[in-house]
CSV table of C-alpha atoms (C1' of nucleotides) in Angstrom, one decimal:
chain,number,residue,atom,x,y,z
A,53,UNK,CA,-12.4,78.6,0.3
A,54,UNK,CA,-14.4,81.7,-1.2
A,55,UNK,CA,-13.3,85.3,-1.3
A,56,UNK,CA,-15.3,86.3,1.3
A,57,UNK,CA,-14.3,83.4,3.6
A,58,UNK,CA,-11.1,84.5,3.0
A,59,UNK,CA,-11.9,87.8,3.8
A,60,UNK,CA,-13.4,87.2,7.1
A,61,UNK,CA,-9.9,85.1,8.0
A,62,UNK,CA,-7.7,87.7,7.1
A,63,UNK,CA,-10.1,90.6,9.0
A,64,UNK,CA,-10.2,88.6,12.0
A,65,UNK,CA,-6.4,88.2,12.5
A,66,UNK,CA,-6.1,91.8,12.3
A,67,UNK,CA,-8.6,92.6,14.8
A,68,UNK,CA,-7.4,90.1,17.0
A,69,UNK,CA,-3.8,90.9,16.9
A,70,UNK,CA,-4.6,94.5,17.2
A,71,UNK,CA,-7.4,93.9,20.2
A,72,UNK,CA,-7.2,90.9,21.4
A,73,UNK,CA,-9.5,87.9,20.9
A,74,UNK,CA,-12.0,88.8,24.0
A,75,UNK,CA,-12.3,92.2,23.1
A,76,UNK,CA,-13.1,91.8,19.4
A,77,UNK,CA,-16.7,91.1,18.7
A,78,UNK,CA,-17.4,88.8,16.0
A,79,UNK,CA,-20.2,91.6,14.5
A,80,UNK,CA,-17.1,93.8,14.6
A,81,UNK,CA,-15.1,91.2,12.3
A,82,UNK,CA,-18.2,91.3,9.8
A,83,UNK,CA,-18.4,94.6,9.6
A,84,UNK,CA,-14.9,95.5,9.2
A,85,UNK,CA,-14.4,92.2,6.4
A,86,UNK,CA,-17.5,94.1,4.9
A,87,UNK,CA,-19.7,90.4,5.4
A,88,UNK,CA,-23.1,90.1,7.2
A,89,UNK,CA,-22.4,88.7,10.3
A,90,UNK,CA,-24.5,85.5,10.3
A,91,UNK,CA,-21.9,84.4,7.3
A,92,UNK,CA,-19.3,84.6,10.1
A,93,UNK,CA,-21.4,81.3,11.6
A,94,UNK,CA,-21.9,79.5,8.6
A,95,UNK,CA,-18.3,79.3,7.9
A,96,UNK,CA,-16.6,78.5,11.2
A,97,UNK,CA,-20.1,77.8,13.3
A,98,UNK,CA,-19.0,80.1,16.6
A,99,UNK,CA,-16.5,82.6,17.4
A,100,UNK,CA,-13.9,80.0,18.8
A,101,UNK,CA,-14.2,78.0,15.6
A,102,UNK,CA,-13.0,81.4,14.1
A,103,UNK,CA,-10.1,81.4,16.2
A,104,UNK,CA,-9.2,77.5,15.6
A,105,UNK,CA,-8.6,78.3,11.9
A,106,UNK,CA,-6.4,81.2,12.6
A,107,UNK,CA,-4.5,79.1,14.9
A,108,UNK,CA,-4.5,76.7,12.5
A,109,UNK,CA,-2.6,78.5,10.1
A,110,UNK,CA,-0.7,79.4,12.5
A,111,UNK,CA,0.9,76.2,13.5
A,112,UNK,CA,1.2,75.3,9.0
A,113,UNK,CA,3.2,78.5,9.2
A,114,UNK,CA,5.6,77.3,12.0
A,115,UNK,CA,6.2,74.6,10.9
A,116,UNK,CA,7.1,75.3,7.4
A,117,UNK,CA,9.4,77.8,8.9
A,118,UNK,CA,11.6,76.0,10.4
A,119,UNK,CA,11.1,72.8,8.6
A,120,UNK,CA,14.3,73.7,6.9
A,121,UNK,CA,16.1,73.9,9.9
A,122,UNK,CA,15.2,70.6,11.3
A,123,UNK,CA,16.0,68.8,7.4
A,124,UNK,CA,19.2,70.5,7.7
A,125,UNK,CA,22.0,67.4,8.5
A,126,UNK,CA,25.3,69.7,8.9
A,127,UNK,CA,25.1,70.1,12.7
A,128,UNK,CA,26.7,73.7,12.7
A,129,UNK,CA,24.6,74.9,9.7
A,130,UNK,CA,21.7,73.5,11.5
A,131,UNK,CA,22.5,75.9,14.2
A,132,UNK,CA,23.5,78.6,12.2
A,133,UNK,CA,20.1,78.5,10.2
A,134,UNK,CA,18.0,78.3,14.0
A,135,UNK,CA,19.9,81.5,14.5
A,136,UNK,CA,18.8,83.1,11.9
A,137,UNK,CA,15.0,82.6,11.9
A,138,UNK,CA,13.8,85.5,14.0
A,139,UNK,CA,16.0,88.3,11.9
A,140,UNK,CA,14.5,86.6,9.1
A,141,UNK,CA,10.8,87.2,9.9
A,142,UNK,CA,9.3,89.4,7.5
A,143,UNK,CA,8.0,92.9,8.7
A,144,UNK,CA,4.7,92.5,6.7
A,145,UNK,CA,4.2,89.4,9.1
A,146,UNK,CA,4.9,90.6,12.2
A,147,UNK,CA,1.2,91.1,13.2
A,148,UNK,CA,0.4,87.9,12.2
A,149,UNK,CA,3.1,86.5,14.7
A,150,UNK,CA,2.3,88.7,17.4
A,151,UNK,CA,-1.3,87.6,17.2
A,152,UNK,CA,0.6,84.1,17.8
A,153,UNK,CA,2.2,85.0,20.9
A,154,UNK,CA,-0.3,87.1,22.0
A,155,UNK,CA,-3.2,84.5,22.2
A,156,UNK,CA,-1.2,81.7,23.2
A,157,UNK,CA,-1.1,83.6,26.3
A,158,UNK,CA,-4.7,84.8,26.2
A,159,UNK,CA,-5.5,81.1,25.7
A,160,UNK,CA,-3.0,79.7,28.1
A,161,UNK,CA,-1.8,77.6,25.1
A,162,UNK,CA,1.3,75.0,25.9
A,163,UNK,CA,3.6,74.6,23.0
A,164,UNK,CA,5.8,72.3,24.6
A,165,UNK,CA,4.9,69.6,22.8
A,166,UNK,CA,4.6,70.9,19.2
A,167,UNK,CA,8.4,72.4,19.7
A,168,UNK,CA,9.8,68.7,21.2
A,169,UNK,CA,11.2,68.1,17.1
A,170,UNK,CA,12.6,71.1,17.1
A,171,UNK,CA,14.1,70.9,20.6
A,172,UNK,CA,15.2,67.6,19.6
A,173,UNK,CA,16.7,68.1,16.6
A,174,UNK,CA,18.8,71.5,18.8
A,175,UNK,CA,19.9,68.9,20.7
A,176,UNK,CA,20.9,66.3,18.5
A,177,UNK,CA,23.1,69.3,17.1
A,178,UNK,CA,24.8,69.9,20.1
A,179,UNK,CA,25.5,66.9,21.0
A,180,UNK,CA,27.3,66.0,17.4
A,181,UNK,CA,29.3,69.2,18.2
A,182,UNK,CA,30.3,67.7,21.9
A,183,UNK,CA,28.9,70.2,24.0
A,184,UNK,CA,28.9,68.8,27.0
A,185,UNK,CA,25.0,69.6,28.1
A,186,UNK,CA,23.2,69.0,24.9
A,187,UNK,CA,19.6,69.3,25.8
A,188,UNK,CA,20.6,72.0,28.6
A,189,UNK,CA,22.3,74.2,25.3
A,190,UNK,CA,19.4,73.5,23.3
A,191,UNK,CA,17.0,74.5,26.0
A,192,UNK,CA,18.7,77.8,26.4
A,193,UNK,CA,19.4,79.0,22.9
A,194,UNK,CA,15.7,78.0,22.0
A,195,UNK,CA,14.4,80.5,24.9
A,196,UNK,CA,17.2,83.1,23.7
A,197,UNK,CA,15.8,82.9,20.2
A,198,UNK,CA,12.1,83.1,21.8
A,199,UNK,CA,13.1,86.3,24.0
A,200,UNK,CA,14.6,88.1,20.6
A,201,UNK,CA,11.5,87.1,18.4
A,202,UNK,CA,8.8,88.0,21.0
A,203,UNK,CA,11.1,91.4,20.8
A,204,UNK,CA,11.6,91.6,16.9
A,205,UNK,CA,8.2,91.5,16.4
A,206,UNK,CA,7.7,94.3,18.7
A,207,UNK,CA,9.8,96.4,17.2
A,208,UNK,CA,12.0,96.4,20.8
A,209,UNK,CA,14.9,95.7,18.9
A,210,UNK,CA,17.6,98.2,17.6
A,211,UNK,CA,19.9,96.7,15.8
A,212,UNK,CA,18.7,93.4,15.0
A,213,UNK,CA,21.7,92.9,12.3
A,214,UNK,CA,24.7,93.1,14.9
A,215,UNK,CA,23.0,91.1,17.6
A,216,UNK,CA,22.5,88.5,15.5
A,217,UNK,CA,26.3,88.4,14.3
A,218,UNK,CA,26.9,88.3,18.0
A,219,UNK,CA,24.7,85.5,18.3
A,220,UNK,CA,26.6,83.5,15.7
A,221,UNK,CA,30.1,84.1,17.4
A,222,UNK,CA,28.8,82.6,20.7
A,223,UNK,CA,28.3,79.5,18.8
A,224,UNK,CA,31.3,80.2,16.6
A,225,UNK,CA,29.3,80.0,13.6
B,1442,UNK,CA,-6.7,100.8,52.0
B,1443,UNK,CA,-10.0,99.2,53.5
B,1444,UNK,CA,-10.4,95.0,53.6
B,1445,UNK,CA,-12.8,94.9,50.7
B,1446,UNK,CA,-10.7,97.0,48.9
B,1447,UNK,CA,-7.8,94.5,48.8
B,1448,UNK,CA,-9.8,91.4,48.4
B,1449,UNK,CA,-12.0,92.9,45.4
B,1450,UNK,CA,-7.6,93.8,43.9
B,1451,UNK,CA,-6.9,90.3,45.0
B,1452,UNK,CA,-9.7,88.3,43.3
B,1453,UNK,CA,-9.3,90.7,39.9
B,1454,UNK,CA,-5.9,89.8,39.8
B,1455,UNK,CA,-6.5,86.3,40.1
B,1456,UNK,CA,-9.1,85.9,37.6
B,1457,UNK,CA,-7.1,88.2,35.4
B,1458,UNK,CA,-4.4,86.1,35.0
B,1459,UNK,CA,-6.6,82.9,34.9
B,1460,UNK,CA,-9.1,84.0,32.5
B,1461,UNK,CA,-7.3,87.4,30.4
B,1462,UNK,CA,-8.8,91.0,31.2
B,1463,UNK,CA,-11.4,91.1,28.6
B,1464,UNK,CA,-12.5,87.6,29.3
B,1465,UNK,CA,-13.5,88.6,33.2
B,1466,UNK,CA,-16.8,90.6,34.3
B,1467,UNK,CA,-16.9,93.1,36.9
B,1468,UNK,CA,-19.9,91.2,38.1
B,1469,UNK,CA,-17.3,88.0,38.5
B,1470,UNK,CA,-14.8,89.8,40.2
B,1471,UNK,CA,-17.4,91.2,42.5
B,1472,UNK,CA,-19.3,87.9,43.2
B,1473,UNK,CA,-16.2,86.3,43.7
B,1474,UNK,CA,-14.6,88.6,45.8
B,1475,UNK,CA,-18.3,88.3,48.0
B,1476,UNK,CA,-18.6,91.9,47.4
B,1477,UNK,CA,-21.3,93.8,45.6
B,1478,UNK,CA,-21.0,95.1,42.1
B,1479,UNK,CA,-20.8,98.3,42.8
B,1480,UNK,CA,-18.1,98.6,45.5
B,1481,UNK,CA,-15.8,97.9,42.3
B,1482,UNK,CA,-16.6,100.9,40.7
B,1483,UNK,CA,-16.8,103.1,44.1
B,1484,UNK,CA,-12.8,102.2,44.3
B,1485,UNK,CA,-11.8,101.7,41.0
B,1486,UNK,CA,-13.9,104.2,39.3
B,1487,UNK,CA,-14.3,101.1,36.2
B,1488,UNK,CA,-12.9,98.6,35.1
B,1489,UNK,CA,-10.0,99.8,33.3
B,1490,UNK,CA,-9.1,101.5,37.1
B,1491,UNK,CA,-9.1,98.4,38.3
B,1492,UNK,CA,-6.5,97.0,36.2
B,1493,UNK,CA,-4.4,100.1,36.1
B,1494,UNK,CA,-4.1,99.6,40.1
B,1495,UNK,CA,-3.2,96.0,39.5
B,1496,UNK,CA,-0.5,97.0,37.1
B,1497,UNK,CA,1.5,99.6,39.0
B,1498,UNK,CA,1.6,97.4,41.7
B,1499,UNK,CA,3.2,95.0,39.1
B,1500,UNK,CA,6.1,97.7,38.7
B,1501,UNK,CA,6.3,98.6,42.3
B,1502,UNK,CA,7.1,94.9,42.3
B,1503,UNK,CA,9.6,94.8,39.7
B,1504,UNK,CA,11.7,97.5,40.7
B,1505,UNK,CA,11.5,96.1,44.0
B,1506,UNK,CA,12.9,92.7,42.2
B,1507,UNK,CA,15.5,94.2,40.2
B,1508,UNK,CA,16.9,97.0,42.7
B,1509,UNK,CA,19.4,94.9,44.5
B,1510,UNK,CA,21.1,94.3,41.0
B,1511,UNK,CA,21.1,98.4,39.5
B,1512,UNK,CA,22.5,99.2,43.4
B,1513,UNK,CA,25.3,96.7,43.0
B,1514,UNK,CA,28.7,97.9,42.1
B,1515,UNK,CA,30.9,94.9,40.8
B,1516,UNK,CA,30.0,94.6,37.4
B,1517,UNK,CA,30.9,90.8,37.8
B,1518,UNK,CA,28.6,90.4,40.8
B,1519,UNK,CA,26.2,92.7,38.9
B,1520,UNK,CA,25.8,90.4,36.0
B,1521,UNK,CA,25.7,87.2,38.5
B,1522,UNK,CA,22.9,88.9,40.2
B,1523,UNK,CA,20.7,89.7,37.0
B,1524,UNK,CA,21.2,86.3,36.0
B,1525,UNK,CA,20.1,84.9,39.3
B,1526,UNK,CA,16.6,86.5,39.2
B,1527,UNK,CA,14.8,84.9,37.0
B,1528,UNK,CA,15.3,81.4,39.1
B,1529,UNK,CA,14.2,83.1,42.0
B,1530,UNK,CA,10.7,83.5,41.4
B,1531,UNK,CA,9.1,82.4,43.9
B,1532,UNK,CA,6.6,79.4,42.7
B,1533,UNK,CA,2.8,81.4,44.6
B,1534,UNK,CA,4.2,84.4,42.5
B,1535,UNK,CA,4.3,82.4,39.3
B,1536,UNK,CA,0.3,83.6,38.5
B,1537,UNK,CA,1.0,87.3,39.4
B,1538,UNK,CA,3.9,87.4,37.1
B,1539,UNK,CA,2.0,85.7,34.4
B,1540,UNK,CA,-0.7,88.5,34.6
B,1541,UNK,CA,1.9,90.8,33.9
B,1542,UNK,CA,3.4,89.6,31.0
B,1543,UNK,CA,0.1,88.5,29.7
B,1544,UNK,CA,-1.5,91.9,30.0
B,1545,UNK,CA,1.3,93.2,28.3
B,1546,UNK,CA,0.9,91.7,25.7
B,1547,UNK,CA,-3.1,92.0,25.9
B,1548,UNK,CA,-2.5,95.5,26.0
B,1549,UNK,CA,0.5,96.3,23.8
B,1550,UNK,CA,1.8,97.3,26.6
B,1551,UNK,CA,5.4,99.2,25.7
B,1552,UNK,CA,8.1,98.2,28.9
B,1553,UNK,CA,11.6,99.4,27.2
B,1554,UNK,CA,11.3,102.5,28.4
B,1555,UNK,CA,10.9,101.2,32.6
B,1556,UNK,CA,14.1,98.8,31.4
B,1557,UNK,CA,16.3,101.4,30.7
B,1558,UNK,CA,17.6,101.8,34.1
B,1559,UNK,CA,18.1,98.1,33.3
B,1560,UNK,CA,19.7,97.8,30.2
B,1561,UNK,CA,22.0,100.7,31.3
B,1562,UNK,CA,22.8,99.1,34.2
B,1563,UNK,CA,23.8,95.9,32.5
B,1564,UNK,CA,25.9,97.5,29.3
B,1565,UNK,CA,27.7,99.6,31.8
B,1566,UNK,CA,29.0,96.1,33.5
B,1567,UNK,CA,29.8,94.7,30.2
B,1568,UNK,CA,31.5,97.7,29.3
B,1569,UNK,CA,33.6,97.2,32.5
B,1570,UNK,CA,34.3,93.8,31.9
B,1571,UNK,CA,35.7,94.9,28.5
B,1572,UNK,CA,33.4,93.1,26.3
B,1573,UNK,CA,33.4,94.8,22.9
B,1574,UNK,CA,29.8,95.3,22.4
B,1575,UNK,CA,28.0,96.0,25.8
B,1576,UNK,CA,25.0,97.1,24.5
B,1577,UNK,CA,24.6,94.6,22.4
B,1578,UNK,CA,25.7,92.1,25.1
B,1579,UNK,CA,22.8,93.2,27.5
B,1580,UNK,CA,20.4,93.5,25.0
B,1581,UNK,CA,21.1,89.6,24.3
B,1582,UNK,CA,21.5,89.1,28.1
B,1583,UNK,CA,17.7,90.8,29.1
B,1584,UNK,CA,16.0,89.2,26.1
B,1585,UNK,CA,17.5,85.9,26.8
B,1586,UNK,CA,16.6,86.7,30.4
B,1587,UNK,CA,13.2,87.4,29.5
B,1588,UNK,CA,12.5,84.3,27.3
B,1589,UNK,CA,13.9,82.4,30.5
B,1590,UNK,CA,11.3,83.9,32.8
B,1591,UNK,CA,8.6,83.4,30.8
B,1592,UNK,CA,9.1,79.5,30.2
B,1593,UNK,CA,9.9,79.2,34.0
B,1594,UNK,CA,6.6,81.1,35.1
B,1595,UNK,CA,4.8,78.6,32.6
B,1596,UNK,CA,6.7,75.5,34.1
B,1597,UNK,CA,8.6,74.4,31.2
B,1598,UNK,CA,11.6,74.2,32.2
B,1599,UNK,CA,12.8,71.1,33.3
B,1600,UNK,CA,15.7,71.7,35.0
B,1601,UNK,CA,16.3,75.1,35.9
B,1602,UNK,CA,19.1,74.6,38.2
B,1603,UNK,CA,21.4,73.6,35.6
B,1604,UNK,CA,20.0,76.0,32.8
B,1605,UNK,CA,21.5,78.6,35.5
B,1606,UNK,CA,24.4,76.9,36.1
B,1607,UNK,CA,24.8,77.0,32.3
B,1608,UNK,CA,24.1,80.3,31.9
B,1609,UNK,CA,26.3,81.4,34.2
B,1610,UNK,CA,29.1,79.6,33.3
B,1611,UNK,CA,28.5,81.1,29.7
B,1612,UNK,CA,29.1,84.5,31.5
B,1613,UNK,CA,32.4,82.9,33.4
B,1614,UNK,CA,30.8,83.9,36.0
C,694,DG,C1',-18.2,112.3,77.4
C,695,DC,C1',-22.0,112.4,74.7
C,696,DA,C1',-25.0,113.8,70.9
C,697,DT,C1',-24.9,115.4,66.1
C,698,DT,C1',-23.3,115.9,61.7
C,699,DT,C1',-20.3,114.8,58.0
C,700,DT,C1',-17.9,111.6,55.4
C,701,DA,C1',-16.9,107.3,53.5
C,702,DA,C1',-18.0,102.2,52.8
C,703,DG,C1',-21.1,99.3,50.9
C,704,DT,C1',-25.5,97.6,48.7
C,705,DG,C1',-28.4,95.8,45.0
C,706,DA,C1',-31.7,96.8,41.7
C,707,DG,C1',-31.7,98.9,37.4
C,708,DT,C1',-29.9,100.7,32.5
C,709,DA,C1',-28.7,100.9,27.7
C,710,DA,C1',-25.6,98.7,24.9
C,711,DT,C1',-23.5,94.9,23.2
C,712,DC,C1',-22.6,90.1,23.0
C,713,DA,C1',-22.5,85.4,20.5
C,714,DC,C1',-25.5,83.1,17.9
C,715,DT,C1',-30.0,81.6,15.1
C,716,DC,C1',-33.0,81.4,11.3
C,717,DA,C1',-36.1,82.3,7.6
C,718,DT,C1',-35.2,84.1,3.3
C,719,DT,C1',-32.8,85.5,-1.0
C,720,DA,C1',-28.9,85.5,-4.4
C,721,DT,C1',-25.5,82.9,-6.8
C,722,DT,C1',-23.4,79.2,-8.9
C,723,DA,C1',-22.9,74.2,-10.4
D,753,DT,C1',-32.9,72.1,-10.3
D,754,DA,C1',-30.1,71.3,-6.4
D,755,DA,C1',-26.9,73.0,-3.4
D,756,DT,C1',-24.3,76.3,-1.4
D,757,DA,C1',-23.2,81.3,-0.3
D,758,DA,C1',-24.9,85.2,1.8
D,759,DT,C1',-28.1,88.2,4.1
D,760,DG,C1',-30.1,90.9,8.0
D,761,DA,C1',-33.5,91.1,11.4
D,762,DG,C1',-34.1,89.0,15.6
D,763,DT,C1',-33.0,86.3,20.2
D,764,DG,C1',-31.9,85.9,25.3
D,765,DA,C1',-28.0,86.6,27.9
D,766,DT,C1',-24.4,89.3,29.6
D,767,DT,C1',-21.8,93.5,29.7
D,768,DA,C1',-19.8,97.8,32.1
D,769,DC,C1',-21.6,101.1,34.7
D,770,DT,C1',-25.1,104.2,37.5
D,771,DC,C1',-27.8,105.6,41.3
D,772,DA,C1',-30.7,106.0,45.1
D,773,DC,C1',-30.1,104.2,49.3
D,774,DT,C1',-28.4,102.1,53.9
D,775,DT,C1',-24.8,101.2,57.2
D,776,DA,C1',-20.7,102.3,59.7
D,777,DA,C1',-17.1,105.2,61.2
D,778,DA,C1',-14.9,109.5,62.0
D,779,DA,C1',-15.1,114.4,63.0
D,780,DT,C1',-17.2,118.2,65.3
D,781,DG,C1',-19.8,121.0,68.7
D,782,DC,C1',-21.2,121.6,73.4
DNA sequence: GCATTTTAAGTGAGTAATCACTCATTATTA
DNA sequence: TAATAATGAGTGATTACTCACTTAAAATGC
């Protein structure tokens, strides 16, 4: 991966988090990265190709962030540590996430299937702690923690600290 | 409000929420809606008109949806009711609702400020109820809430009846 | 009630600008 | 020297939008 490869990544994201991936023009992208244009092609051959690596990176990023959570045995810290992940997303990111969100609706992305360890591993927790609707708990709590991040990231949120200490007592962790 | 009018607001609104705003031509609207190009920008002015009439039709539409629960007076019932809505979506308005919440986020589109009546609304019945933290309480709610709808106009949740159900009984309600 | 004028609805060809993308050429590095 | 990185001018297609024009529907005068 060269510097200005590198570069071009990194400009992209911006511009597509800030403007969507429609509305930003892949000369725009060169300019702005400080790149001819035509270097734009040779490293990810069209526009979408641009948008695959981003996305890319995107899903490595997911997953190593809550690959602690599904490693974690202790059902209730497993919980507990699920709880946690959207107050612990760093501000510095939070344009790279919302160019997550944002495009998997542009793109009419379904995640579905690259959360199903993740759900089941919710589940499996639930279950081990006897609620009586495992998959049904898991199922809500994951679209809770969806509804906060989606909101975290967008700055929607004022007191990110006390809602996620209500959170926890729900669960009793 | 003549025929055309409607069909050309129709057809945008479709292919807006199948293809993103950016991603749709005027000319495709038009052709689709078996209208000349330029009867768009006769009524809409441009493009950017267009979508602005398709969006405040989107929160004539919400208020409409969320009226009966602001209006209601038992903060039990109250809460019930909010709960309720996002399960009663009707499934042909699944793609209109979609293009709002994609366009908000196409657009950065900032909503807290048409929740307010909302979340004022809500924190008043929690406060009622005598939970200790009603703001934070309907901040969790309408997050939780909003993650819900999202995943149901998306079709991926399985068994929404029971997610309710859940929900609800969360609430003892 | 009928003719005339004004207003609005609708058309479709045209515009400059921008789009994603190509390619021949040059600079840099292995 | 061979291969890759990088350039920048150029391509046809498409974009949002305009405009001179026609058609249809009200509004007005007699």
């Amino acid at each position: 991966m060269t510097e200005k490869k590198e570069t071009i990544l990194q400009t992209a994201l911006e511009l597509f988090a800030k403007e969507g991936f429609n509305a930003t023009s892949t000369s725009k992208v060169a300019k702005e990265a400080g790149v001819s244009e035509g270097l734009v092609f040779k490293h990810f051959n069209n526009k979408a190709g641009l948008l695959e690596a981003i996305l890319k990176e995107g899903e490595k990023k997911f997953k190593l962030f809550y690959a602690d959570v599904v490693m974690e045995n202790d059902p209730r810290e497993r919980l507990r540590k699920i709880i946690l992940l959207p107050f612990q997303i760093a501000e510095e990111e939070y344009e790279f996430w919302k160019l997550q969100f944002k495009l998997k609706w542009e793109l009419g992305y379904d995640s579905t299937e690259k959360m199903k360890p993740l759900v089941e591993s919710i589940t499996k927790a639930f279950d081990e702690l006897s609620y009586p609707a495992p998959s049904l708990e898991a199922e809500l709590l994951l679209q809770t923690l969806d509804g906060l991040s989606t909101a975290i990231i967008k700055h929607e949120v004022s007191d990110p600290e006390n809602l996620m200490k209500l959170l926890l007592k729900k669960y009793e962790l």
